Short mmCIF file of C-alpha atoms (C1' of nucleotides) in Angstrom, two decimals:
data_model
loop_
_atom_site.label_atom_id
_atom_site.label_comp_id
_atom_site.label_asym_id
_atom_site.label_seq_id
_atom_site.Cartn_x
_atom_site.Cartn_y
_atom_site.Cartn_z
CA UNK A 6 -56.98 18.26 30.57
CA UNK A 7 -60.19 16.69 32.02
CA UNK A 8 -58.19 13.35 31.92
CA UNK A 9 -60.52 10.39 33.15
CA UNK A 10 -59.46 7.12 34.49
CA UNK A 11 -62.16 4.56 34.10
CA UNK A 12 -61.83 1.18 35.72
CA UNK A 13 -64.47 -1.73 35.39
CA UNK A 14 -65.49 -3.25 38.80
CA UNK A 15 -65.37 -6.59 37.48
CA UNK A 16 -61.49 -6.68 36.74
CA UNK A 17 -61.15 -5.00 39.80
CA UNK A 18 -62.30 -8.04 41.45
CA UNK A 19 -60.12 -10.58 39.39
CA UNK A 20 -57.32 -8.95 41.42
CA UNK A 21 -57.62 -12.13 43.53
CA UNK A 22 -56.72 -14.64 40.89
CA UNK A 23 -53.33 -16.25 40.13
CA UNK A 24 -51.05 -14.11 41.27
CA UNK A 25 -47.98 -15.73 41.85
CA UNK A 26 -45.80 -15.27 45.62
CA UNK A 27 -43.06 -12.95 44.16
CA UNK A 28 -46.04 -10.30 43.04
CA UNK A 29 -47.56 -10.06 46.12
CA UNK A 30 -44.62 -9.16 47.74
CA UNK A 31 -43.25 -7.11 45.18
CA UNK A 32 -47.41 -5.40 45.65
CA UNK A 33 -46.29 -5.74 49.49
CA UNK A 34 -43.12 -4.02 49.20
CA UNK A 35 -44.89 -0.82 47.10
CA UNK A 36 -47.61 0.15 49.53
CA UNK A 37 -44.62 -0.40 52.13
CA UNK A 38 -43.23 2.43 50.40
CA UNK A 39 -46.37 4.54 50.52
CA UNK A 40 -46.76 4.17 54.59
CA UNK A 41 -43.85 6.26 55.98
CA UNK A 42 -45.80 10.24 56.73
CA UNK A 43 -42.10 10.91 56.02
CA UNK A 44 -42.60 9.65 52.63
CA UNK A 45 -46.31 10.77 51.52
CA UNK A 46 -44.86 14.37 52.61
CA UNK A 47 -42.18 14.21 49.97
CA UNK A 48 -44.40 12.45 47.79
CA UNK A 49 -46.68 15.43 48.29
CA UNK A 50 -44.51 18.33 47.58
CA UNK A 51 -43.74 16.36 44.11
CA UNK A 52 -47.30 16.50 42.96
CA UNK A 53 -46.85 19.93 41.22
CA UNK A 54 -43.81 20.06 40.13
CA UNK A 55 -40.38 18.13 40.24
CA UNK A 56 -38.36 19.97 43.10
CA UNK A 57 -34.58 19.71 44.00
CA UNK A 58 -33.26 18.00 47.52
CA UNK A 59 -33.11 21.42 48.78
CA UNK A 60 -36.34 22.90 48.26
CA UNK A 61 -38.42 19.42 49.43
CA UNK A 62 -35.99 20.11 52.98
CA UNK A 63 -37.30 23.50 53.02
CA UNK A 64 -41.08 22.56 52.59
CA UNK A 65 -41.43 20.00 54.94
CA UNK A 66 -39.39 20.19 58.05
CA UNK A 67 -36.75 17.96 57.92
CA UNK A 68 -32.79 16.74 57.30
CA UNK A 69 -30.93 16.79 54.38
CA UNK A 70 -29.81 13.44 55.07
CA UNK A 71 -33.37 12.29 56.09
CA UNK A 72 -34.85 13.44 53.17
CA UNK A 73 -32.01 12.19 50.99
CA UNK A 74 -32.39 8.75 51.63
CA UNK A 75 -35.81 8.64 51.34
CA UNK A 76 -35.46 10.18 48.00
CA UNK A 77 -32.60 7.36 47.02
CA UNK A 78 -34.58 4.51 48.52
CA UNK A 79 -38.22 5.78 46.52
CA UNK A 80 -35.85 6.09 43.52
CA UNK A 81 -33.89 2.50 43.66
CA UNK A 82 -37.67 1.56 43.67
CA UNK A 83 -38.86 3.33 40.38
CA UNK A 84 -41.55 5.26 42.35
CA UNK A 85 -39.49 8.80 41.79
CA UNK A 86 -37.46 9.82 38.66
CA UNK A 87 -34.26 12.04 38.90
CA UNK A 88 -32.53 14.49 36.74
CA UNK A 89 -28.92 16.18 37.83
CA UNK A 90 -28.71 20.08 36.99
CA UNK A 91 -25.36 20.97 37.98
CA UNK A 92 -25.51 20.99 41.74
CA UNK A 93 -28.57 20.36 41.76
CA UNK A 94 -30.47 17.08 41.84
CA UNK A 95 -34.41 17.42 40.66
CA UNK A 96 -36.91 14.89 41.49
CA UNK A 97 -39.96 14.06 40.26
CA UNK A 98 -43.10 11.54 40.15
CA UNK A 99 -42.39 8.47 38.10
CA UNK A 100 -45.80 6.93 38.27
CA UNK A 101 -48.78 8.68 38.45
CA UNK A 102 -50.57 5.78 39.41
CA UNK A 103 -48.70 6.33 42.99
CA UNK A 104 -50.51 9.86 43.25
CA UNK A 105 -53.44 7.92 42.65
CA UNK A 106 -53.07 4.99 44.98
CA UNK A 107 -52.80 8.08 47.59
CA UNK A 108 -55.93 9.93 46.29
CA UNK A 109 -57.96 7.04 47.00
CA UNK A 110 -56.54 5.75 50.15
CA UNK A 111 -56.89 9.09 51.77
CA UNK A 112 -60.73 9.42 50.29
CA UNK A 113 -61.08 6.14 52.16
CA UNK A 114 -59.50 6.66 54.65
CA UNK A 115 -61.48 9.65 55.55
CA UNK A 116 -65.06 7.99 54.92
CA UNK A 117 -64.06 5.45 57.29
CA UNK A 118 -63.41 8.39 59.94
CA UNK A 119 -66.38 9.74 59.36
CA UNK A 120 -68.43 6.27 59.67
CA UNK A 121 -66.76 5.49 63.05
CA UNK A 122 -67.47 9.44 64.11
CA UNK A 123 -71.24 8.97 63.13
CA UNK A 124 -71.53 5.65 64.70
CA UNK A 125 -69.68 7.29 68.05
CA UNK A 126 -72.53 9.87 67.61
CA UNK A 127 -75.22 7.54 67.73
CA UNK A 128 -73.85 5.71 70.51
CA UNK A 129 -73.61 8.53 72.60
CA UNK A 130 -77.20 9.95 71.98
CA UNK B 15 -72.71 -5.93 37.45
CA UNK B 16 -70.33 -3.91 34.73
CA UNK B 17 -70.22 -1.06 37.44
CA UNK B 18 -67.63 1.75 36.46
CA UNK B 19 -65.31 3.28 38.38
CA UNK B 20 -64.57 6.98 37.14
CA UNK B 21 -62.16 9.67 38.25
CA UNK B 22 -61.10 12.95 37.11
CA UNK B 23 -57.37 13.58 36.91
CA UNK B 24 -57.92 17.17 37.88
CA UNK B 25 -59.75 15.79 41.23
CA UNK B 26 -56.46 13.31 42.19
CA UNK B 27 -53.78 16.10 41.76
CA UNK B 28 -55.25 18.30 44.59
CA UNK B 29 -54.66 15.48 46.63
CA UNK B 30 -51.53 17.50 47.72
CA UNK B 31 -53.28 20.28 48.95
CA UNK B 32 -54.13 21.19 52.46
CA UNK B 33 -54.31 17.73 53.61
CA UNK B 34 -53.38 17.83 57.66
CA UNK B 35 -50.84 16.02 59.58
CA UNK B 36 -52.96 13.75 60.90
CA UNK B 37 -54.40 12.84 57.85
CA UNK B 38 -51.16 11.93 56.21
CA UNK B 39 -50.55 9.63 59.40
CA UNK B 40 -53.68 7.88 58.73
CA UNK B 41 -53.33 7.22 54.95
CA UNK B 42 -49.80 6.25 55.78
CA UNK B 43 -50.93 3.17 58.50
CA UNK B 44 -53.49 2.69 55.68
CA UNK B 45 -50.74 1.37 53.43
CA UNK B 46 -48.85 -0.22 56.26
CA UNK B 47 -51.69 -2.02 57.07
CA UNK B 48 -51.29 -3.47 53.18
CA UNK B 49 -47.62 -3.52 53.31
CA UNK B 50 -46.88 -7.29 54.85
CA UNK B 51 -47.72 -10.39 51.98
CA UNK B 52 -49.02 -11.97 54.37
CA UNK B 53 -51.82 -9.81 55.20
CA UNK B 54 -52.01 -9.19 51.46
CA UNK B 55 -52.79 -13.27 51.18
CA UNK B 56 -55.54 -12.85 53.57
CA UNK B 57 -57.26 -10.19 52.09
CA UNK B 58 -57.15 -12.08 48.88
CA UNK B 59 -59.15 -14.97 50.28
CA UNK B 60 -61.90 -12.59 51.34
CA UNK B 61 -61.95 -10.92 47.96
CA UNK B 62 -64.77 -13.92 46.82
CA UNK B 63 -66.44 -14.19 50.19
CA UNK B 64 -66.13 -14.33 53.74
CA UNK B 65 -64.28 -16.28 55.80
CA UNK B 66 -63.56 -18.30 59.08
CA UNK B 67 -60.29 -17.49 60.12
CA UNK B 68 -59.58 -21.71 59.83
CA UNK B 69 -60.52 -21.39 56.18
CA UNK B 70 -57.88 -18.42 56.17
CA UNK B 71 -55.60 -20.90 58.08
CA UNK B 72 -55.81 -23.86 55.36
CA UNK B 73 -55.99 -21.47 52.15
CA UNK B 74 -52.68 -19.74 52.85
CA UNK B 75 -49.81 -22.05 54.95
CA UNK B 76 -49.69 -19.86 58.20
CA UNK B 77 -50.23 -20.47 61.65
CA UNK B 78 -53.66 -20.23 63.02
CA UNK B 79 -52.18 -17.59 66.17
CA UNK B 80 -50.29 -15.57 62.98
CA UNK B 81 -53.41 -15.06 60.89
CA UNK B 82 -55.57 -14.45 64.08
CA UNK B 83 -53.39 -12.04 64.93
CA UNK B 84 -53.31 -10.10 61.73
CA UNK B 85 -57.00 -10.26 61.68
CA UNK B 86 -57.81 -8.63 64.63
CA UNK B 87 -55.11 -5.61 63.09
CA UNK B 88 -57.52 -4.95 60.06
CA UNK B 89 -60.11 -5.50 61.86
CA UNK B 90 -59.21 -2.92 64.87
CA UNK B 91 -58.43 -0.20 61.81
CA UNK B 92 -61.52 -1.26 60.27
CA UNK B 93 -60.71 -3.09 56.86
CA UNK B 94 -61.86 -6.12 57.75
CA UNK B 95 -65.81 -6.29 59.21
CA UNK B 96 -66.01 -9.71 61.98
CA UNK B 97 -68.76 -11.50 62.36
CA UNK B 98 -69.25 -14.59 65.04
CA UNK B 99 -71.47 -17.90 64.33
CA UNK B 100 -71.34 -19.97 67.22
CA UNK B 101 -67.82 -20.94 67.24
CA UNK B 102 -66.63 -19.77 64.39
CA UNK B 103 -66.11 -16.32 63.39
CA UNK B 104 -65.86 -15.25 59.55
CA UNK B 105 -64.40 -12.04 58.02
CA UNK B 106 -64.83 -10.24 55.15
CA UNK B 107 -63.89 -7.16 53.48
CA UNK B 108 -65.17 -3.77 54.81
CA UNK B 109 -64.30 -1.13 52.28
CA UNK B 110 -64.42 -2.22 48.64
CA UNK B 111 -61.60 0.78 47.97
CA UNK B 112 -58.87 -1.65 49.83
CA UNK B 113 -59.62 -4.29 46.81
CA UNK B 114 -59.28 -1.28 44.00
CA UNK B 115 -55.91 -0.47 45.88
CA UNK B 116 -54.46 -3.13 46.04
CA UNK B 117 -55.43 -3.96 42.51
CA UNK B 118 -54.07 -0.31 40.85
CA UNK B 119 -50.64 -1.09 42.75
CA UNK B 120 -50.44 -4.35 41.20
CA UNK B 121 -51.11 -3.12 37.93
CA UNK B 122 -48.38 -0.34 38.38
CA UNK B 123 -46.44 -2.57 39.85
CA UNK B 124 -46.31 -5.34 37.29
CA UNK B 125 -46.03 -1.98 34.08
CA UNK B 126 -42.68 -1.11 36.51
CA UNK B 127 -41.18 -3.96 36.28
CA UNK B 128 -41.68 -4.94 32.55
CA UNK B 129 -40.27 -1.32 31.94
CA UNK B 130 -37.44 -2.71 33.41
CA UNK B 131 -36.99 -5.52 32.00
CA UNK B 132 -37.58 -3.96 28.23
CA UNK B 133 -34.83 -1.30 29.41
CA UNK B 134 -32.71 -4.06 30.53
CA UNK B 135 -33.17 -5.83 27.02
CA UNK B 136 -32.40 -2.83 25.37
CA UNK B 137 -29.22 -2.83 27.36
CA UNK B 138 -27.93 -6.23 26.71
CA UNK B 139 -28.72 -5.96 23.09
"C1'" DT C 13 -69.42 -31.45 84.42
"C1'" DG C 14 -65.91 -32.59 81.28
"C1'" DG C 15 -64.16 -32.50 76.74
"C1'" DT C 16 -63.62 -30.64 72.19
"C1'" DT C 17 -63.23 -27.09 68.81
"C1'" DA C 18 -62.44 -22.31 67.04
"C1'" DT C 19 -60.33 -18.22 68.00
"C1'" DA C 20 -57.68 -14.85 70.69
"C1'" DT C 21 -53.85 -13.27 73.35
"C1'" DA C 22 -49.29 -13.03 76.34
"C1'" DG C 23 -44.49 -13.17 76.20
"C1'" DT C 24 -40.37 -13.59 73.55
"C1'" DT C 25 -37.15 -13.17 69.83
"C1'" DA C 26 -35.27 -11.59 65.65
"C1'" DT C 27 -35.47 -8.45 62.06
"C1'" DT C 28 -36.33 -4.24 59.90
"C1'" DT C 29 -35.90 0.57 59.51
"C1'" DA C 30 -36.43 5.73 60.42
"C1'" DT C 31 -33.59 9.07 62.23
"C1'" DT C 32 -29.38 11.46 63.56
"C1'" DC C 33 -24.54 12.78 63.26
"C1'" DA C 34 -20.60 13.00 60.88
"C1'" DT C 35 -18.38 12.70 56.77
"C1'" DA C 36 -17.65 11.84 51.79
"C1'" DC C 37 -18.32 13.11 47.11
"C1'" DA C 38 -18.85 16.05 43.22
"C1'" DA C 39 -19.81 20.12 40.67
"C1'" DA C 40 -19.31 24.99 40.51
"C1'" DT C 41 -16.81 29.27 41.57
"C1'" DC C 42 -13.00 31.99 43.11
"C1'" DG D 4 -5.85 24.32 43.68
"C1'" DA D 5 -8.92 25.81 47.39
"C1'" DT D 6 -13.52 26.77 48.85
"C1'" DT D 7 -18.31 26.60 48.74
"C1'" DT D 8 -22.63 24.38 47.79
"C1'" DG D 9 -25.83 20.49 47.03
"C1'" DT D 10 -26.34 15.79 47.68
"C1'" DA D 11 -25.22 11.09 49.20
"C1'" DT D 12 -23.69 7.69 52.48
"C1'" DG D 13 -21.76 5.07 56.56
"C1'" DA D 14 -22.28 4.01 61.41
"C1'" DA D 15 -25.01 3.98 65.50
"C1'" DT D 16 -29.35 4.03 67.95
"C1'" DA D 17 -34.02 3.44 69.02
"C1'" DA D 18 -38.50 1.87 67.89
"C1'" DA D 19 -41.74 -1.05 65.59
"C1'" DT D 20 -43.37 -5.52 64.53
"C1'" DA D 21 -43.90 -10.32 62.31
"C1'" DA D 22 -43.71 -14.88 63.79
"C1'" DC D 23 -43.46 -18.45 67.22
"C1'" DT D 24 -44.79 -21.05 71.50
"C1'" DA D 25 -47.76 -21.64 74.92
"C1'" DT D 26 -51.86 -20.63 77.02
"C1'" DA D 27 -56.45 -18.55 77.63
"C1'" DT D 28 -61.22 -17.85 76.42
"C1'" DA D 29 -65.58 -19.16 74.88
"C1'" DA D 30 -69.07 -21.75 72.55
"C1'" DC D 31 -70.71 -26.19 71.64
"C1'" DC D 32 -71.59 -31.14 72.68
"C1'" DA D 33 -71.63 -35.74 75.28
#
DNA sequence: TGGTTATATAGTTATTTATTCATACAAATC
DNA sequence: GATTTGTATGAATAAATAACTATATAACCA
């Protein structure tokens, strides 16, 4: 409760050092998983709570099947855990960091909207 | 200089919450933007400083037409600012956030797979 | 003006992949 | 054992796109 997560700019910035090929692809390959709507919807309804195949169908609008391999493909990845219950299949958020990587992209995401919106503003006036 | 980066927990978890569909489409080419090595490589080199898209060209081993290309992708969905000198034109990073990404997912990234590889040991032994 | 250099852009090809439909599998219940 | 329910998977299709080649643009210089 009232969990912080404190970064230094510094290391931050040492991201650019030494990082051999098979890392950035491996880096590539995560955010590739992270830029599907598809996905970040699913992702999404797993943020509260893990959920079964069934109810994540039900939330957002769309196939069993669909959903279903997304669900095996995020999981063969180690971004999604899952836990069999019978029937029943429950997934769940194996990294938080992912929720994070989200959190941040969409604040940025949305700043950057609103900078080209201003600058359209000024433009115009 | 020794700048902190801070963030509740409480504050990323209602990242699920009444985020529109659009929204989710932009976050999502966000991370597609991030998702090819190659681009990854690029933004790298512009982690120190700006660049000229031939220093790009010699840094990383990739056609000058490839790179130009990819530039002017970040730089139409605004990651990458452009500025022209005569007859060179240098880039550099727009918003500092794509840097903290990209450096998070690496981090998770690299804890995933040495939580594989201890489970793996475990395995084997 | 002509030539050189730095960057951008068409057109093309090959690859990847999200989605759908149909079906398979597997656990529970009758 | 047969049926139902929840989930996974194979095949097919359509769309997106990274990379290449060749060429265009545009600024600088002789």
């Amino acid at each position: 409760m009232g969990n912080k997560f404190t970064i230094e700019e510094d290391e931050v910035k040492k991201w650019n050092l030494r990082m051999p090929e098979e890392m950035l692809t491996a880096v590539a390959n995560r955010f590739k998983l992270l830029s599907e709507p598809m996905r970040l919807k699913i992702i999404r309804t797993l943020c509260e709570n893990e959920r079964t195949v069934q109810e994540i169908v039900n939330e957002i609008s769309a196939s069993q099947a669909n959903v279903s391999k997304h669900l095996a493909l995020m999981h063969d990845n180690g971004i999604v855990n899952r836990r069999k219950e019978g029937l029943k299949c429950y997934y769940s958020i194996a990294d938080n960091s992912i929720i994070f990587a989200c959190y941040l992209t969409s604040k940025s995401v949305v700043e950057n909207l609103q900078d080209r919106l201003s600058w359209l503003q000024k433009v115009e006036s």
